[in-house]
Amino acid sequence: MAKNRKNAAEPVWNEQEGYWYHQKQYHGERKTFRAYILGVRGYNDCLAQEKKWLANKRREAASGKDSSEISYNIRVSELGEKWIAELKLAGTSRDYYGQYERYMRSYVYPRYGIRRVSSLVEQDLQDIILNAYACPVSQNRAHLSHKTLTKIRACLMTFLKYARKCGVSTLRPEDLYIPKQAAKSKKLPLQKSDLKILFSDDTTKYNGKIIRDWYIHAYRVAVILGLRPGELAHIQDKRDIKGKRCYLRGSINVHGEFTQGKNANAIRNYILPELAMQEIEVQRQMLKEAGVCSPFLFPGRDGEHLVYETYRANWERYRDFHGLSPRTLYEMRHTYFAINKSNPVELLKIMAGHSKDFDSFEFYGGELEDDSQQLAYIIDNTVRAILDSSDTSTPKKGGE
């Protein structure tokens, strides 16, 4: 016969009546749980009843709604849809919730969609990652990259956090790993010969004609300052360029949505290097000559904010026409770090919005003004040194 339990926190076996029982209280409300099963199974069943009741009470108290709205037996696909809907209501960007929605539909629902959330164990989540690596949904990939798998893992961890908040799971995954053979993507910078052409030739080929590239100064500023495409699009001339200081207040994503930027450090300001100021002045003159009146520093030809797809198409056309290294727009940002790799790392990270240890506005807010000025001077000299070097290996233009 099962041993009696003397600890009040555990179920107790009632020998006379033949059942396990346990009393629990939550904010003055007391409930007794019973299980008419002998041995460990009955003991665990009694604890499971208590766990379910407490979860419902906590969820009800947190939401102010009837606890039956989210059942303890809810399935993964049902809770996943509720989670994505809440992310949308919370005002998160389309990129953020859209990516999680794709991962759930592609890798989680097909495998565990009908499973009850409360039944998930850590190995189930590990299996999702391993299956995503072995059988990617994308037809043009044999395996997913390390970066993509890391994002899927983050999606699973965030989903489980939501499940715990809803009181339908207590699982806290700790050891989810990424397959060691998953390829780690490597971003490559523009080469010195590429930069010399970029900063000396503003022409491109469009419909068989040689014309001036509309975004040539945006490319150059992106390299000098290490800006993301969305940050370039967001800059408004009169609002964000004050003398030689640039204020980055947000970003415009690929969907045309105005956001607060990629992270907390994306909101920053700094003194512009002289080369960047020169490009901004020429950009202003180009807009004036074209009769384009726009609040944005780098608008489209219609005066509206820069559209990512158009910007990318223009860059690829310019790049291919001049025979530059096949780099993406984001690798232009990587070029900033590559050419400044011997310069003060922490200052560069802050300027580019990568630092996790500093508040950019506070860091450049007054007593450290000299650091901002020094950084602008250092970057200016670094880029000029590359452009003035004697490297003569220049690619040929497309068609030559």
Short mmCIF file of N, CA and C in Angstrom, two decimals, residues 244-307:
data_model
loop_
_atom_site.label_atom_id
_atom_site.label_comp_id
_atom_site.label_asym_id
_atom_site.label_seq_id
_atom_site.Cartn_x
_atom_site.Cartn_y
_atom_site.Cartn_z
N LYS A 244 26.37 69.74 -38.43
CA LYS A 244 27.17 68.56 -38.76
C LYS A 244 26.73 67.33 -37.96
N ARG A 245 25.64 67.45 -37.25
CA ARG A 245 25.17 66.33 -36.43
C ARG A 245 23.96 65.67 -37.08
N CYS A 246 23.97 64.34 -37.07
CA CYS A 246 22.87 63.56 -37.65
C CYS A 246 22.13 62.85 -36.53
N TYR A 247 20.81 62.94 -36.54
CA TYR A 247 19.95 62.27 -35.56
C TYR A 247 19.18 61.15 -36.27
N LEU A 248 19.40 59.92 -35.84
CA LEU A 248 18.64 58.79 -36.38
C LEU A 248 17.52 58.47 -35.42
N ARG A 249 16.28 58.65 -35.87
CA ARG A 249 15.12 58.55 -34.99
C ARG A 249 14.25 57.31 -35.26
N GLY A 250 14.60 56.53 -36.27
CA GLY A 250 13.78 55.37 -36.58
C GLY A 250 14.20 54.75 -37.90
N SER A 251 13.31 53.96 -38.46
CA SER A 251 13.61 53.24 -39.69
C SER A 251 12.31 53.00 -40.46
N ILE A 252 12.44 52.70 -41.75
CA ILE A 252 11.30 52.32 -42.59
C ILE A 252 11.59 50.93 -43.11
N ASN A 253 10.74 49.96 -42.78
CA ASN A 253 11.04 48.58 -43.17
C ASN A 253 10.65 48.31 -44.62
N VAL A 254 10.85 47.08 -45.06
CA VAL A 254 10.62 46.72 -46.47
C VAL A 254 9.15 46.81 -46.84
N HIS A 255 8.26 46.87 -45.84
CA HIS A 255 6.83 47.00 -46.11
C HIS A 255 6.38 48.46 -46.13
N GLY A 256 7.33 49.38 -45.95
CA GLY A 256 6.99 50.79 -45.95
C GLY A 256 6.46 51.28 -44.61
N GLU A 257 6.62 50.49 -43.56
CA GLU A 257 6.14 50.86 -42.23
C GLU A 257 7.21 51.64 -41.47
N PHE A 258 6.80 52.72 -40.80
CA PHE A 258 7.72 53.50 -39.99
C PHE A 258 7.86 52.81 -38.63
N THR A 259 9.09 52.49 -38.25
CA THR A 259 9.33 51.77 -37.00
C THR A 259 10.35 52.52 -36.15
N GLN A 260 10.57 52.00 -34.93
CA GLN A 260 11.55 52.59 -34.02
C GLN A 260 12.96 52.08 -34.29
N GLY A 261 13.12 51.24 -35.29
CA GLY A 261 14.44 50.72 -35.60
C GLY A 261 14.61 49.29 -35.14
N LYS A 262 15.75 48.71 -35.47
CA LYS A 262 15.99 47.29 -35.20
C LYS A 262 16.10 46.98 -33.72
N ASN A 263 16.69 47.88 -32.94
CA ASN A 263 16.85 47.65 -31.51
C ASN A 263 16.91 48.98 -30.78
N ALA A 264 17.09 48.91 -29.46
CA ALA A 264 17.08 50.13 -28.64
C ALA A 264 18.22 51.06 -29.02
N ASN A 265 19.33 50.52 -29.49
CA ASN A 265 20.48 51.35 -29.84
C ASN A 265 20.38 51.95 -31.24
N ALA A 266 19.31 51.62 -31.97
CA ALA A 266 19.14 52.17 -33.32
C ALA A 266 18.81 53.66 -33.27
N ILE A 267 18.29 54.14 -32.15
CA ILE A 267 18.03 55.57 -31.98
C ILE A 267 19.32 56.19 -31.45
N ARG A 268 19.97 57.00 -32.27
CA ARG A 268 21.28 57.52 -31.90
C ARG A 268 21.58 58.80 -32.66
N ASN A 269 22.65 59.49 -32.28
CA ASN A 269 23.08 60.67 -33.02
C ASN A 269 24.59 60.81 -32.91
N TYR A 270 25.18 61.48 -33.88
CA TYR A 270 26.63 61.62 -33.91
C TYR A 270 27.01 62.74 -34.86
N ILE A 271 28.26 63.17 -34.77
CA ILE A 271 28.79 64.19 -35.69
C ILE A 271 29.20 63.50 -36.99
N LEU A 272 28.83 64.11 -38.10
CA LEU A 272 29.08 63.53 -39.41
C LEU A 272 30.52 63.75 -39.86
N PRO A 273 31.19 62.73 -40.42
CA PRO A 273 32.50 62.93 -41.03
C PRO A 273 32.38 63.91 -42.20
N GLU A 274 33.47 64.56 -42.55
CA GLU A 274 33.45 65.57 -43.61
C GLU A 274 33.00 64.98 -44.94
N LEU A 275 33.45 63.75 -45.25
CA LEU A 275 33.04 63.11 -46.50
C LEU A 275 31.53 62.92 -46.57
N ALA A 276 30.92 62.55 -45.43
CA ALA A 276 29.47 62.37 -45.40
C ALA A 276 28.77 63.70 -45.62
N MET A 277 29.29 64.77 -45.01
CA MET A 277 28.68 66.09 -45.20
C MET A 277 28.77 66.52 -46.67
N GLN A 278 29.88 66.20 -47.32
CA GLN A 278 30.02 66.55 -48.74
C GLN A 278 28.97 65.82 -49.58
N GLU A 279 28.76 64.55 -49.30
CA GLU A 279 27.77 63.78 -50.05
C GLU A 279 26.36 64.31 -49.80
N ILE A 280 26.08 64.72 -48.58
CA ILE A 280 24.76 65.27 -48.25
C ILE A 280 24.53 66.58 -48.99
N GLU A 281 25.55 67.42 -49.06
CA GLU A 281 25.42 68.70 -49.77
C GLU A 281 25.17 68.46 -51.26
N VAL A 282 25.89 67.51 -51.86
CA VAL A 282 25.69 67.22 -53.28
C VAL A 282 24.31 66.60 -53.50
N GLN A 283 23.85 65.79 -52.55
CA GLN A 283 22.51 65.20 -52.64
C GLN A 283 21.45 66.29 -52.64
N ARG A 284 21.60 67.26 -51.77
CA ARG A 284 20.65 68.38 -51.72
C ARG A 284 20.62 69.13 -53.05
N GLN A 285 21.79 69.33 -53.63
CA GLN A 285 21.87 70.04 -54.90
C GLN A 285 21.23 69.23 -56.02
N MET A 286 21.43 67.91 -55.99
CA MET A 286 20.84 67.05 -57.01
C MET A 286 19.31 67.10 -56.95
N LEU A 287 18.74 67.08 -55.75
CA LEU A 287 17.29 67.16 -55.59
C LEU A 287 16.77 68.50 -56.10
N LYS A 288 17.52 69.54 -55.81
CA LYS A 288 17.11 70.88 -56.24
C LYS A 288 17.10 70.97 -57.76
N GLU A 289 18.13 70.44 -58.40
CA GLU A 289 18.22 70.48 -59.86
C GLU A 289 17.12 69.64 -60.51
N ALA A 290 16.72 68.55 -59.83
CA ALA A 290 15.68 67.67 -60.37
C ALA A 290 14.28 68.18 -60.06
N GLY A 291 14.19 69.27 -59.28
CA GLY A 291 12.88 69.82 -58.93
C GLY A 291 12.10 68.96 -57.96
N VAL A 292 12.82 68.16 -57.17
CA VAL A 292 12.16 67.28 -56.19
C VAL A 292 12.15 67.96 -54.83
N CYS A 293 10.96 68.23 -54.32
CA CYS A 293 10.79 68.83 -53.00
C CYS A 293 10.27 67.75 -52.05
N SER A 294 11.10 67.38 -51.09
CA SER A 294 10.74 66.28 -50.20
C SER A 294 11.34 66.50 -48.82
N PRO A 295 10.64 66.06 -47.78
CA PRO A 295 11.24 66.16 -46.44
C PRO A 295 12.37 65.15 -46.26
N PHE A 296 12.40 64.10 -47.08
CA PHE A 296 13.40 63.04 -46.92
C PHE A 296 14.71 63.42 -47.60
N LEU A 297 15.80 63.00 -46.99
CA LEU A 297 17.12 63.30 -47.54
C LEU A 297 17.40 62.47 -48.79
N PHE A 298 16.94 61.21 -48.78
CA PHE A 298 17.16 60.31 -49.92
C PHE A 298 15.82 59.78 -50.43
N PRO A 299 15.01 60.65 -51.03
CA PRO A 299 13.68 60.21 -51.50
C PRO A 299 13.76 59.52 -52.85
N GLY A 300 12.64 58.94 -53.26
CA GLY A 300 12.52 58.45 -54.62
C GLY A 300 12.32 59.63 -55.55
N ARG A 301 12.24 59.38 -56.83
CA ARG A 301 12.06 60.47 -57.79
C ARG A 301 10.72 61.18 -57.62
N ASP A 302 9.75 60.50 -56.98
CA ASP A 302 8.45 61.11 -56.75
C ASP A 302 8.40 61.93 -55.46
N GLY A 303 9.52 61.97 -54.72
CA GLY A 303 9.56 62.75 -53.49
C GLY A 303 9.15 61.98 -52.26
N GLU A 304 8.59 60.77 -52.45
CA GLU A 304 8.20 59.95 -51.31
C GLU A 304 9.45 59.26 -50.72
N HIS A 305 9.25 58.62 -49.57
CA HIS A 305 10.40 57.98 -48.94
C HIS A 305 10.97 56.87 -49.81
N LEU A 306 12.24 56.59 -49.61
CA LEU A 306 12.94 55.55 -50.35
C LEU A 306 12.23 54.21 -50.17
N VAL A 307 11.97 53.52 -51.29
CA VAL A 307 11.33 52.21 -51.28
C VAL A 307 12.42 51.15 -51.42
#
